PDB file of C-alpha atoms in Angstrom:
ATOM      1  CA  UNK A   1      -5.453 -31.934  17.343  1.00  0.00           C
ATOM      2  CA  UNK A   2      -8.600 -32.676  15.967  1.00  0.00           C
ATOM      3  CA  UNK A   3     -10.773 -31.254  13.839  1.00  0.00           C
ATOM      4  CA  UNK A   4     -13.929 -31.182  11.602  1.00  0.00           C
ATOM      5  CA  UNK A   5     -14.766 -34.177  13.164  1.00  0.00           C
ATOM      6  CA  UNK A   6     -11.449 -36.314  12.350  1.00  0.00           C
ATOM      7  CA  UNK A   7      -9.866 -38.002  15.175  1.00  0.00           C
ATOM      8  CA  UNK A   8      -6.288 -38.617  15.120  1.00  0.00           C
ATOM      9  CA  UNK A   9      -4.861 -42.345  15.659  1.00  0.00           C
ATOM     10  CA  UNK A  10      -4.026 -43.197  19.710  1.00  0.00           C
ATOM     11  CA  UNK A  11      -1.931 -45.171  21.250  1.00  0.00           C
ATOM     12  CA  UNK A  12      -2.527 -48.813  23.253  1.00  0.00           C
ATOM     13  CA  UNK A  13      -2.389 -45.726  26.206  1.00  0.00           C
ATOM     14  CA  UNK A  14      -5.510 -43.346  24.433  1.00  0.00           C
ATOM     15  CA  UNK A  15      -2.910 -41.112  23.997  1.00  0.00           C
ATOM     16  CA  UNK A  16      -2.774 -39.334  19.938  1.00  0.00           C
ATOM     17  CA  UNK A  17       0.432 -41.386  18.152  1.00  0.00           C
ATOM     18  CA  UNK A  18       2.694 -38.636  16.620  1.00  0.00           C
ATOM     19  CA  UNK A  19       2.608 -38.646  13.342  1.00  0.00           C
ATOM     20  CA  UNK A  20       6.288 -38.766  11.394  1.00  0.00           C
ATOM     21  CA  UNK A  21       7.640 -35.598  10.278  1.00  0.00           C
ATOM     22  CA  UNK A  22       6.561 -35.379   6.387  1.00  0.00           C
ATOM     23  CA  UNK A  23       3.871 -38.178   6.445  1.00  0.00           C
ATOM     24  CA  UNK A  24       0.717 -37.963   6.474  1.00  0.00           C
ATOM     25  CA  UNK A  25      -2.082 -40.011   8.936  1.00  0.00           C
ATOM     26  CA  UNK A  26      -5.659 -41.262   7.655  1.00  0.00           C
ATOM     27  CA  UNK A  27      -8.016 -42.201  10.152  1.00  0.00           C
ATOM     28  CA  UNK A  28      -8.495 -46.095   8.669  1.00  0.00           C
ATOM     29  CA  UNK A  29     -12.254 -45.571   9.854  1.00  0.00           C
ATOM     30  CA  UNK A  30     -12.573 -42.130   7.295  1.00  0.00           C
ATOM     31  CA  UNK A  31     -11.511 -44.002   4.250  1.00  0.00           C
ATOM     32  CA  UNK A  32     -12.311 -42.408   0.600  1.00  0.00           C
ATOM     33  CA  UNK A  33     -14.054 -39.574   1.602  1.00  0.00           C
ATOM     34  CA  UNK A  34     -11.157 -37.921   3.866  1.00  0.00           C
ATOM     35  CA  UNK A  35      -8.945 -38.557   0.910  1.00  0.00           C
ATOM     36  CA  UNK A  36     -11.519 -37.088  -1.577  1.00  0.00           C
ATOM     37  CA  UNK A  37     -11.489 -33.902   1.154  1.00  0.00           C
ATOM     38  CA  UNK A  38      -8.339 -33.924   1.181  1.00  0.00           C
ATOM     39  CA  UNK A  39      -8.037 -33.721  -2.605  1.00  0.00           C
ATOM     40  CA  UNK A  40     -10.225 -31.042  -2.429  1.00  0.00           C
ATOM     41  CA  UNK A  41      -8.804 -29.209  -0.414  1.00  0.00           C
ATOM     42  CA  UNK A  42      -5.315 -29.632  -2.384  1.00  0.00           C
ATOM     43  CA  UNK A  43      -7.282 -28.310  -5.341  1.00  0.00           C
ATOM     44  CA  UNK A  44      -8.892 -25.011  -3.416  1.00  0.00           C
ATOM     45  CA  UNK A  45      -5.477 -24.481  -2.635  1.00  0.00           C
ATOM     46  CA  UNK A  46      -3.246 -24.797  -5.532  1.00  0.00           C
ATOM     47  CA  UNK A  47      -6.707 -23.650  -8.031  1.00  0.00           C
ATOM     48  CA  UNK A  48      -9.071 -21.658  -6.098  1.00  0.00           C
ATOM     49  CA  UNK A  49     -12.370 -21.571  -7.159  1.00  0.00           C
ATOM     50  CA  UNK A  50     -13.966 -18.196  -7.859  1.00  0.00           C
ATOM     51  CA  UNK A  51     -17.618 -17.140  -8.317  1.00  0.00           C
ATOM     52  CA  UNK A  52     -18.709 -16.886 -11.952  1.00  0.00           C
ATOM     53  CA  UNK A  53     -21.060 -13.773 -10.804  1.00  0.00           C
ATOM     54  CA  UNK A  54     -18.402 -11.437  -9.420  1.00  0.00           C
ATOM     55  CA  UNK A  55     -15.054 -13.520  -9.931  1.00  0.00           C
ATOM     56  CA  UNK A  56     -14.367 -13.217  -6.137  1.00  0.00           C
ATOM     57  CA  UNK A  57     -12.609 -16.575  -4.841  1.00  0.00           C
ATOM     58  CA  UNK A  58     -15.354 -18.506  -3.085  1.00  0.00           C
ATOM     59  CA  UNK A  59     -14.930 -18.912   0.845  1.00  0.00           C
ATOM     60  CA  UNK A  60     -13.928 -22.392   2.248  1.00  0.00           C
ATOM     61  CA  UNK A  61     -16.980 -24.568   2.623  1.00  0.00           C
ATOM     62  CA  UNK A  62     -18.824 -22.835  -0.242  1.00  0.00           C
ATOM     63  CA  UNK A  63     -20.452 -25.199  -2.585  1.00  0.00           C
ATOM     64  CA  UNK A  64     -21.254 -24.500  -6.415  1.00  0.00           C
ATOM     65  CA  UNK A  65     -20.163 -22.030  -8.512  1.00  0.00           C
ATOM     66  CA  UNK A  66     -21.787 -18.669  -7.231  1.00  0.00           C
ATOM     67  CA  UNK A  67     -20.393 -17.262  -3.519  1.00  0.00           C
ATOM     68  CA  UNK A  68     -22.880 -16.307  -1.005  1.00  0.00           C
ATOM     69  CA  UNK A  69     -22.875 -13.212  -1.326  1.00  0.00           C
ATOM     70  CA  UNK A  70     -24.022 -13.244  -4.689  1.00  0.00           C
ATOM     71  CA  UNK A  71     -27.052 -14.715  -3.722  1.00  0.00           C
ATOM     72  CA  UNK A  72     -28.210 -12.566  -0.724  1.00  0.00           C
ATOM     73  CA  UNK A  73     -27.797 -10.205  -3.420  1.00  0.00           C
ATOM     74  CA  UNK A  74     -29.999 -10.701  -5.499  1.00  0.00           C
ATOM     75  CA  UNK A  75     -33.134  -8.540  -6.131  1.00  0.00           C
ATOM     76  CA  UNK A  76     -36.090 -10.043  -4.784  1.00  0.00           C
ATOM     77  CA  UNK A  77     -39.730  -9.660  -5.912  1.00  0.00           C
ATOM     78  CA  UNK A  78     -41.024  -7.746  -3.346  1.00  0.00           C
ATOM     79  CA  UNK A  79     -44.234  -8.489  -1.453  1.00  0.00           C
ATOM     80  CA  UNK A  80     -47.650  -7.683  -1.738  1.00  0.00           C
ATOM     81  CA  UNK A  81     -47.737  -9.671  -4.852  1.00  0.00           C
ATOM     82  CA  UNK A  82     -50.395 -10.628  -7.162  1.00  0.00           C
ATOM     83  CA  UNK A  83     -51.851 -13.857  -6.317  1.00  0.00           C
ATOM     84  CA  UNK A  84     -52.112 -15.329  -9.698  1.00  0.00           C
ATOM     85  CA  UNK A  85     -49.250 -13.594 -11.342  1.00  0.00           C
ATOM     86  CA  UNK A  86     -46.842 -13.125  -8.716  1.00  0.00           C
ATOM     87  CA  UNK A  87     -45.887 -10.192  -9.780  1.00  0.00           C
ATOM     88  CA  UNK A  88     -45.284  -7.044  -6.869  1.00  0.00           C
ATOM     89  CA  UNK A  89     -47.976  -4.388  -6.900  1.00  0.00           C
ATOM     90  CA  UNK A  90     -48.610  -1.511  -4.672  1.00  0.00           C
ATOM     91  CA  UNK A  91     -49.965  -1.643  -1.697  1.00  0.00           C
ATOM     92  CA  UNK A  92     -53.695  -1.143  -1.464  1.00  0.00           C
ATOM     93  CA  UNK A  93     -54.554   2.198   0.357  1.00  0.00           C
ATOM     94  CA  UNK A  94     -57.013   2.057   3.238  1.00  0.00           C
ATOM     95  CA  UNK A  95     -59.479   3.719   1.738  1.00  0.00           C
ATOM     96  CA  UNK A  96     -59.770   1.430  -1.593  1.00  0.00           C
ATOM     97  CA  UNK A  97     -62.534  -1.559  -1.135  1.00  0.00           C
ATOM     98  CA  UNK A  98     -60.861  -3.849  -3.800  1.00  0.00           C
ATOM     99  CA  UNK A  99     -57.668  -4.411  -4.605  1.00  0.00           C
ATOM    100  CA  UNK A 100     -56.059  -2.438  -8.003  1.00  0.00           C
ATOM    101  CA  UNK A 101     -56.749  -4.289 -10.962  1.00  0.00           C
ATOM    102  CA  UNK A 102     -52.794  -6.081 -11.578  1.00  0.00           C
ATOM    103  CA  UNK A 103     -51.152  -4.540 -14.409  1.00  0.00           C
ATOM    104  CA  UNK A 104     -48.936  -7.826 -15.138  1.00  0.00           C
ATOM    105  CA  UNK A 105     -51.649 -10.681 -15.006  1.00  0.00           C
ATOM    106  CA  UNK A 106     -53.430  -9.551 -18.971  1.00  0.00           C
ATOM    107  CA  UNK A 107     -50.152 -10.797 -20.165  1.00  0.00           C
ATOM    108  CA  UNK A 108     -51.162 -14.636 -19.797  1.00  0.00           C
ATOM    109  CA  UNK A 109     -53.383 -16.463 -21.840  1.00  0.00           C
ATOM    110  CA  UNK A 110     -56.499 -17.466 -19.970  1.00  0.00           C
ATOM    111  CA  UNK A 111     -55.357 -21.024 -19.819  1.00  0.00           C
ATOM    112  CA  UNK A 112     -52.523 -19.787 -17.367  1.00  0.00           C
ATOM    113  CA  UNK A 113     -53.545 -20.385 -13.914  1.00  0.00           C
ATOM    114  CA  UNK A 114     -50.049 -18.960 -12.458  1.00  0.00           C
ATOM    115  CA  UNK A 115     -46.993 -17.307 -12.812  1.00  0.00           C
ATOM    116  CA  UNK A 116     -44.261 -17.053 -10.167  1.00  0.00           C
ATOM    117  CA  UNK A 117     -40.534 -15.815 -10.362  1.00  0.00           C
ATOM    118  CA  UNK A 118     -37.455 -15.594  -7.824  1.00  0.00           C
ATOM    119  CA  UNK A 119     -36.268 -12.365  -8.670  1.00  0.00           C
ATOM    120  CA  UNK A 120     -35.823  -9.174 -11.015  1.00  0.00           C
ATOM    121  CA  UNK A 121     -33.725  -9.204 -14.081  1.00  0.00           C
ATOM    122  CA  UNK A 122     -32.018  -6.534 -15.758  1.00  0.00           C
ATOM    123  CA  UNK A 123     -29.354  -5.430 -18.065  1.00  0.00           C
ATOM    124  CA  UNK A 124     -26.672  -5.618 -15.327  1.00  0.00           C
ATOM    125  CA  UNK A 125     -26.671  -6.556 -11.736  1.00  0.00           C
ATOM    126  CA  UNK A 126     -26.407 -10.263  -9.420  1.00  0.00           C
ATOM    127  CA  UNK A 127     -29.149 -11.423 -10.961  1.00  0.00           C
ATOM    128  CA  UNK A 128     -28.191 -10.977 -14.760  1.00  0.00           C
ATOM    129  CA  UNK A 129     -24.556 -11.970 -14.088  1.00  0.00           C
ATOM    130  CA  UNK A 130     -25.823 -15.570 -12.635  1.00  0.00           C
ATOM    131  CA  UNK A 131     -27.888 -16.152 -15.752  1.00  0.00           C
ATOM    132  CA  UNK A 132     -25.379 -15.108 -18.690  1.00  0.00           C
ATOM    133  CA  UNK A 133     -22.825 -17.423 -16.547  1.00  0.00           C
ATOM    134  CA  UNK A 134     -25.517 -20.125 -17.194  1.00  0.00           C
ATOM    135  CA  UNK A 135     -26.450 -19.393 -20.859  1.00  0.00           C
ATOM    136  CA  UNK A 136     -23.374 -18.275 -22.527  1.00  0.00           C
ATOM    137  CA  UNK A 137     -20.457 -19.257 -20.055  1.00  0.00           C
ATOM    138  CA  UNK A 138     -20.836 -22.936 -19.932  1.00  0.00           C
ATOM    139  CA  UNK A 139     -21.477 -23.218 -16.142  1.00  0.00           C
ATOM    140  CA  UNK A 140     -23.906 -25.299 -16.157  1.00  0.00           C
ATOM    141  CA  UNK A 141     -23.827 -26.010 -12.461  1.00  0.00           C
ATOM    142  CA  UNK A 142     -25.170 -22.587 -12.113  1.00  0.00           C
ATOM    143  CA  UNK A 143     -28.669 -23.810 -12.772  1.00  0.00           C
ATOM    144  CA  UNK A 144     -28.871 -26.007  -9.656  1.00  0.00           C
ATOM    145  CA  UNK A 145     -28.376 -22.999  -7.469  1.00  0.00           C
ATOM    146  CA  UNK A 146     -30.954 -20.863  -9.482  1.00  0.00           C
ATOM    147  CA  UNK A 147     -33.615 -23.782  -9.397  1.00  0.00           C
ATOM    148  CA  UNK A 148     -33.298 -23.797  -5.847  1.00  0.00           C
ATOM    149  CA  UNK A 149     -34.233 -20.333  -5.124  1.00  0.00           C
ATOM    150  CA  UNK A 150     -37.425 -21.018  -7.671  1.00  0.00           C
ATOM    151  CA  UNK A 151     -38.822 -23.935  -5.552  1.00  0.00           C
ATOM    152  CA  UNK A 152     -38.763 -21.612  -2.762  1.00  0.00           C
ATOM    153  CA  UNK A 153     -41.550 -18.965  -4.137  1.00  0.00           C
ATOM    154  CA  UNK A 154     -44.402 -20.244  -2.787  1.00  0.00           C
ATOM    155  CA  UNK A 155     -47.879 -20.691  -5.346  1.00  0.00           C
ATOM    156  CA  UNK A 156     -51.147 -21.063  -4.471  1.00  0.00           C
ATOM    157  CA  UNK A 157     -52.330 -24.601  -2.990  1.00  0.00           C
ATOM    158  CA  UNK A 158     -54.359 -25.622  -5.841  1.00  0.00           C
ATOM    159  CA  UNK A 159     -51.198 -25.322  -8.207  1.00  0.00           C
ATOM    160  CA  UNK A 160     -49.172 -27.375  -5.533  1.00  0.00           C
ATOM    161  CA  UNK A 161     -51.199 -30.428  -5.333  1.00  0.00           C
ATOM    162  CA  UNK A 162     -52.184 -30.418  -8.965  1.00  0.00           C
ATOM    163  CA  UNK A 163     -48.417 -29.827 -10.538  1.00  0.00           C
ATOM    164  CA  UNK A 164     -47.975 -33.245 -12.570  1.00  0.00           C
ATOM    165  CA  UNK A 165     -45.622 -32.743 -14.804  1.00  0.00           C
ATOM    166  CA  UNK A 166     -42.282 -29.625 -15.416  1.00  0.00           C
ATOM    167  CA  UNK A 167     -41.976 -28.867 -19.221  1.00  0.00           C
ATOM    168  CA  UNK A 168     -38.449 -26.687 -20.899  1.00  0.00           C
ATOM    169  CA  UNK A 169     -39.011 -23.977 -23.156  1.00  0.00           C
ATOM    170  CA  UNK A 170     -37.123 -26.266 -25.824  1.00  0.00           C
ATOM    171  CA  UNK A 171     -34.344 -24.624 -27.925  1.00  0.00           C
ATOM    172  CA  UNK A 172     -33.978 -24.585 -31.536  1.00  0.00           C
ATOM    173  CA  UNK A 173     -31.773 -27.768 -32.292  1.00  0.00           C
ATOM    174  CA  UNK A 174     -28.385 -25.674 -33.908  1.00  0.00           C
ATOM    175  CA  UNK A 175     -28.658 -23.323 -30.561  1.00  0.00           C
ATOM    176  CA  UNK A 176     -28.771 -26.279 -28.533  1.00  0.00           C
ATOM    177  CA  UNK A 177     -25.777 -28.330 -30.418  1.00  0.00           C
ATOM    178  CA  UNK A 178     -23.530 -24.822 -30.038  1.00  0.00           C
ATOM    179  CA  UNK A 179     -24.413 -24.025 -26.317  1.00  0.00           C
ATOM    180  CA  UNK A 180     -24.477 -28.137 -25.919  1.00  0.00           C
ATOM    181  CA  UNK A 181     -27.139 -27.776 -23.762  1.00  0.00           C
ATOM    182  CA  UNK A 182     -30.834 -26.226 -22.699  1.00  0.00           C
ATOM    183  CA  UNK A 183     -30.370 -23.976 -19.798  1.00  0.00           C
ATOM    184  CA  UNK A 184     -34.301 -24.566 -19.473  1.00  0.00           C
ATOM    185  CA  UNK A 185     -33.743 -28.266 -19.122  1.00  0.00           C
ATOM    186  CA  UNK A 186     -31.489 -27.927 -16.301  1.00  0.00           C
ATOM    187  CA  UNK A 187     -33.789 -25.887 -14.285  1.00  0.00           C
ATOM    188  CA  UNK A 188     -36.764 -27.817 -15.113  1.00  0.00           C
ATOM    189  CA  UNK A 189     -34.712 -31.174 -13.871  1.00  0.00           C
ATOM    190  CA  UNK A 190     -33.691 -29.208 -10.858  1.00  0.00           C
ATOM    191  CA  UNK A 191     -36.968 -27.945  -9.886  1.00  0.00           C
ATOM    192  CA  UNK A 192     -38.800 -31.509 -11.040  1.00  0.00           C
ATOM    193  CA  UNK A 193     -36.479 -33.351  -8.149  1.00  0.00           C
ATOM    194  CA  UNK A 194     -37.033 -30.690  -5.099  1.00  0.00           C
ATOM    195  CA  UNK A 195     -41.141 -31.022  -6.274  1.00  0.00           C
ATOM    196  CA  UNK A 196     -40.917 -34.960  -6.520  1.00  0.00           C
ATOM    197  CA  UNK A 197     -42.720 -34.865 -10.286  1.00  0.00           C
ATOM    198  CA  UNK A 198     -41.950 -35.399 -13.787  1.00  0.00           C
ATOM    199  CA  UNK A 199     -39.936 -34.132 -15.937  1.00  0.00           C
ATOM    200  CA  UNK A 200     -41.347 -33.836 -19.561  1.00  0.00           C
ATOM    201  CA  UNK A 201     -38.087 -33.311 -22.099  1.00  0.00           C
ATOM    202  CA  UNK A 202     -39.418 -33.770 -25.503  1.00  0.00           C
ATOM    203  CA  UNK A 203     -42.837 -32.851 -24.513  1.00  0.00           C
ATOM    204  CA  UNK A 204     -42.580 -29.416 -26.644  1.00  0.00           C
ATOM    205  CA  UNK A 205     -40.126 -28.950 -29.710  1.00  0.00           C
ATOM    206  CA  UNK A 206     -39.538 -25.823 -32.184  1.00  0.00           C
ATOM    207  CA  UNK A 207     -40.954 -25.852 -35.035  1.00  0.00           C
ATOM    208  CA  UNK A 208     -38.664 -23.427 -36.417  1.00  0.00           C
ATOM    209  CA  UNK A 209     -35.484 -21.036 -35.394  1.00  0.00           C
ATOM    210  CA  UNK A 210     -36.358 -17.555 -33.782  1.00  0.00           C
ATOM    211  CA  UNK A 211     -34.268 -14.761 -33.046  1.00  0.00           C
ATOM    212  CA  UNK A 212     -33.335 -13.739 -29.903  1.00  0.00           C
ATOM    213  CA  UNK A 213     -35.863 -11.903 -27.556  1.00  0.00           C
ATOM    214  CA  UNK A 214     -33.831  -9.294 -26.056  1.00  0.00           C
ATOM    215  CA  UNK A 215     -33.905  -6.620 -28.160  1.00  0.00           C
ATOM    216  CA  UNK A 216     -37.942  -7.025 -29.855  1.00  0.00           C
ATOM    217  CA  UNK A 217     -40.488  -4.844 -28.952  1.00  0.00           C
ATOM    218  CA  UNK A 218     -43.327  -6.758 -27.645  1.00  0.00           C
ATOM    219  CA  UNK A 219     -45.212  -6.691 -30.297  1.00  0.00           C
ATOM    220  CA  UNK A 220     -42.118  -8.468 -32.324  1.00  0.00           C
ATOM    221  CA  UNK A 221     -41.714 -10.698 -29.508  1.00  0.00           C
ATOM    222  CA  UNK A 222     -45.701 -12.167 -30.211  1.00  0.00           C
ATOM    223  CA  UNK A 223     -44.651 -12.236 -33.661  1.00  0.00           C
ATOM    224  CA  UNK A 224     -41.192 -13.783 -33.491  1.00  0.00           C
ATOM    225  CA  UNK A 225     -42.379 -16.648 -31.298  1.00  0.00           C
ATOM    226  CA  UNK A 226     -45.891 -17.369 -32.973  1.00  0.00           C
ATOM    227  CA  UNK A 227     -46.283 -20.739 -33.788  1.00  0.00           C
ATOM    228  CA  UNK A 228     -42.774 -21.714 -33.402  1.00  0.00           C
ATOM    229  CA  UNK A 229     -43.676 -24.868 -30.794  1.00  0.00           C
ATOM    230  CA  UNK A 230     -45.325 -27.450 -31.291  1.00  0.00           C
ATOM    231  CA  UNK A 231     -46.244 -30.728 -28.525  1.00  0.00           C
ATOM    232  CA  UNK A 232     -44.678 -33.705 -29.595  1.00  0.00           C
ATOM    233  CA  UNK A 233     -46.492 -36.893 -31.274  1.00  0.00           C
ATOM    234  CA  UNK A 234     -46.178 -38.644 -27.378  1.00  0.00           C
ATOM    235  CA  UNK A 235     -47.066 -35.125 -25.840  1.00  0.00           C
ATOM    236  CA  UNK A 236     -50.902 -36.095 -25.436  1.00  0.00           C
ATOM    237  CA  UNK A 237     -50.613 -39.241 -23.365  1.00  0.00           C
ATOM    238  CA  UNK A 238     -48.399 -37.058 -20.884  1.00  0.00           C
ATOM    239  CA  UNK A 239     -50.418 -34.243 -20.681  1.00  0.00           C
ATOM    240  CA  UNK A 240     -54.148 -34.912 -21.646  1.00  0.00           C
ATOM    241  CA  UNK A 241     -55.570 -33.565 -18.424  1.00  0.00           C
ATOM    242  CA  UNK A 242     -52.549 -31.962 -16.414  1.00  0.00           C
ATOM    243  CA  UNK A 243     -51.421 -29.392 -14.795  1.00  0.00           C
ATOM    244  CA  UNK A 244     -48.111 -28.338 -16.886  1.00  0.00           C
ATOM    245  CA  UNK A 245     -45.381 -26.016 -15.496  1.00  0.00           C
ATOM    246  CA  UNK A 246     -43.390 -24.452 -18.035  1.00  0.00           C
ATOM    247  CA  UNK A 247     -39.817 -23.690 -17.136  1.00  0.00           C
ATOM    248  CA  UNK A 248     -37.702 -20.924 -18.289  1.00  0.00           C
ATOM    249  CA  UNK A 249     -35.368 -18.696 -17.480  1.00  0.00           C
ATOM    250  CA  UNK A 250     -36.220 -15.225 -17.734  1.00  0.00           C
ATOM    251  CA  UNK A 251     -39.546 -13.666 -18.700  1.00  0.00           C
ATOM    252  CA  UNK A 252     -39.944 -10.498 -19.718  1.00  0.00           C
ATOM    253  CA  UNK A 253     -43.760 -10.462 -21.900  1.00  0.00           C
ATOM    254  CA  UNK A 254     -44.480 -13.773 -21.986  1.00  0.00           C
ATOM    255  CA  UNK A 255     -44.465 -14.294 -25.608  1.00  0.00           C
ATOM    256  CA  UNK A 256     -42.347 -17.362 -25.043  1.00  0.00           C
ATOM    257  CA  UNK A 257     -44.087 -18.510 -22.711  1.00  0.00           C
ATOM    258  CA  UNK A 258     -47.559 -18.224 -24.080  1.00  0.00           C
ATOM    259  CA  UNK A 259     -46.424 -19.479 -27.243  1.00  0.00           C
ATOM    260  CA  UNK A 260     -45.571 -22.816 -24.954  1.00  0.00           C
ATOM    261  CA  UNK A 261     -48.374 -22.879 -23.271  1.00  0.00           C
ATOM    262  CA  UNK A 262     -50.376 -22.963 -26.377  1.00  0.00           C
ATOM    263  CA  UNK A 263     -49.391 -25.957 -27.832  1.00  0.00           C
ATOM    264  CA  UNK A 264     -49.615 -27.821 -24.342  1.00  0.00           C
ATOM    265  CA  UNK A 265     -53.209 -26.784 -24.157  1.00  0.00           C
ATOM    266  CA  UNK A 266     -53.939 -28.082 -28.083  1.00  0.00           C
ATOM    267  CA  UNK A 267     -52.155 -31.280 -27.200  1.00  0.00           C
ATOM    268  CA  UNK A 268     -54.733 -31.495 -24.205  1.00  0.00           C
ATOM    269  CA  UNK A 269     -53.425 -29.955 -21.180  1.00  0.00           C
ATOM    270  CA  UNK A 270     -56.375 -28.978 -18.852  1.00  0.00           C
ATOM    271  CA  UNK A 271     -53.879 -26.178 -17.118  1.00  0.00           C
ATOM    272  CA  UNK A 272     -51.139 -24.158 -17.560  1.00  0.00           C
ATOM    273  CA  UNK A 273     -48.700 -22.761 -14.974  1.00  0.00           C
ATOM    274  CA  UNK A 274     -45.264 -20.435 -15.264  1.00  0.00           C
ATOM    275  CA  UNK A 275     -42.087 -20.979 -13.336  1.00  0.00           C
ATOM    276  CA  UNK A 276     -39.207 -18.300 -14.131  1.00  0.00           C
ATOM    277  CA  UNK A 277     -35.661 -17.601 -12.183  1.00  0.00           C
ATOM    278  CA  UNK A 278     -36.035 -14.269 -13.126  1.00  0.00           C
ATOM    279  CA  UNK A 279     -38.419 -11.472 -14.332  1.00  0.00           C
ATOM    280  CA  UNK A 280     -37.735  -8.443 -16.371  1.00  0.00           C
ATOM    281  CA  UNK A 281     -39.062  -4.727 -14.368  1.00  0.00           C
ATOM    282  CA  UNK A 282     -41.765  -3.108 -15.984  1.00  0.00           C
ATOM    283  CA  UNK A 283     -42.379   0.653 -15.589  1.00  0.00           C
ATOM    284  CA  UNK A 284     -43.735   1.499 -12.540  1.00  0.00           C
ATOM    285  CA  UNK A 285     -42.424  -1.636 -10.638  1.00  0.00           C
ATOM    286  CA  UNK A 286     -42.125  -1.380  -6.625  1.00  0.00           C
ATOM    287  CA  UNK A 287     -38.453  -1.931  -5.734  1.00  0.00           C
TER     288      UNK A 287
END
């Protein structure tokens, strides 16, 4: 029998030799990587591997650490979308001339040309589950998955040719040394390789710890973040003149954000762009 493309051994006649009861034939021709499948498949056997969204065992041929399911699952943005923003917004009625001022783009400074995200965040759901598994589960390998469904949203053509360089939101050094690693730094990697540009770690550091986001009110978001990052002492020859995207996670007011994109434009970045995995609702959202 063969399968998945493995052919068994054959006889002087073309016809398959019969194995020995108990022992096992390698094609000589498939070498280490039918033993490393093999391994593999040993492994999915004896340890199955099970999606670190909803814990269900991952289907053979699956690869990373979320299933498939998990990901058609997740909660778009919805179009019509803002075209500098990207964020959803109702559609115009016929009888409107101009479109409906955006509710979502006055949150970015005016050095922002554009904001884009994959899809909604809340307290619970697909979406939510896939980033805590990142952030405060360990799996790191999570962020490949998620900075795949980013370089998908599309952006306007002037942000596409000019993109030069992908900036992390840095973490505060002890955060970073007890996670053991930014989760915006593996996105940002992820995203630089698919868009064939620069990665800038060390480009933006904190100046100072803040508290978490989650819980502020936006006004103590603007104040927990302001002033805490600062470019680097190399930061101008990278970005005197670019066009930065800033990497993070989730947004939800974009303090962070802001605060980021701040010291990239003091250090002497001509423009400013914002690339999220996920984005938190706002009232009066379109589902």
């Amino acid at each position: 029998m063969e399968r998945g493309g493995w052919r068994a051994p054959r006889g002087g006649n073309g016809t398959p030799v019969t194995p020995a009861y108990g022992r096992a034939v390698v094609a000589p021709s498939a070498g280490p990587s039918l033993l490393r499948g093999l391994v593999a498949g040993a492994l999915d056997l004896l340890l199955p591997r099970h999606c670190v969204a909803c814990e269900r065992a991952l289907d053979a041929g699956e690869r990373g650490v979320v299933c498939g399911r998990c990901w058609a699952r997740l909660d778009l943005l919805p179009e019509p979308r803002c075209p500098r923003c990207g964020h959803p917004r109702p559609s115009r009625p016929a009888f409107l001339e101009t479109e409906p001022a955006c509710r979502w783009c006055p949150l970015l400074a005016p050095y922002v040309r554009a904001a884009r995200s994959a899809c909604w965040i809340g307290e619970q759901g697909t979406g939510a589950a896939i980033v805590h598994a990142l952030k405060y589960d360990g799996w790191r390998a999570t962020a490949d998955g998620m900075a795949e469904r980013m370089a998908r949203v599309g952006w306007p053509p002037d942000v596409v040719e000019e993109r030069s360089l992908v900036v992390p939101v840095p973490l505060a050094p002890a955060r970073e040394r007890e996670r053991g690693y930014n989760q915006s730094a593996l996105l940002a990697r992820s995203i630089a390789a698919r868009w064939r540009v620069p990665v800038g770690d060390g480009v933006l550091t904190r100046t100072r710890a803040t508290r978490s986001q989650t819980r502020l009110t936006p006004g103590e978001r603007l104040a927990n973040v302001r002033g805490a990052f600062r470019a680097s002492d190399g930061a101008p020859s990278r970005v005197r003149g670019a066009h930065v995207i800033v990497v993070d996670d989730v947004v939800t007011t974009c303090a962070t954000l802001n605060a980021c994109a701040a010291a990239l434009f003091d250090a002497g970045a001509r423009i400013v762009s914002f690339a999220t995995f996920g984005r938190a609702r706002t009232v009066g959202d379109p589902s």
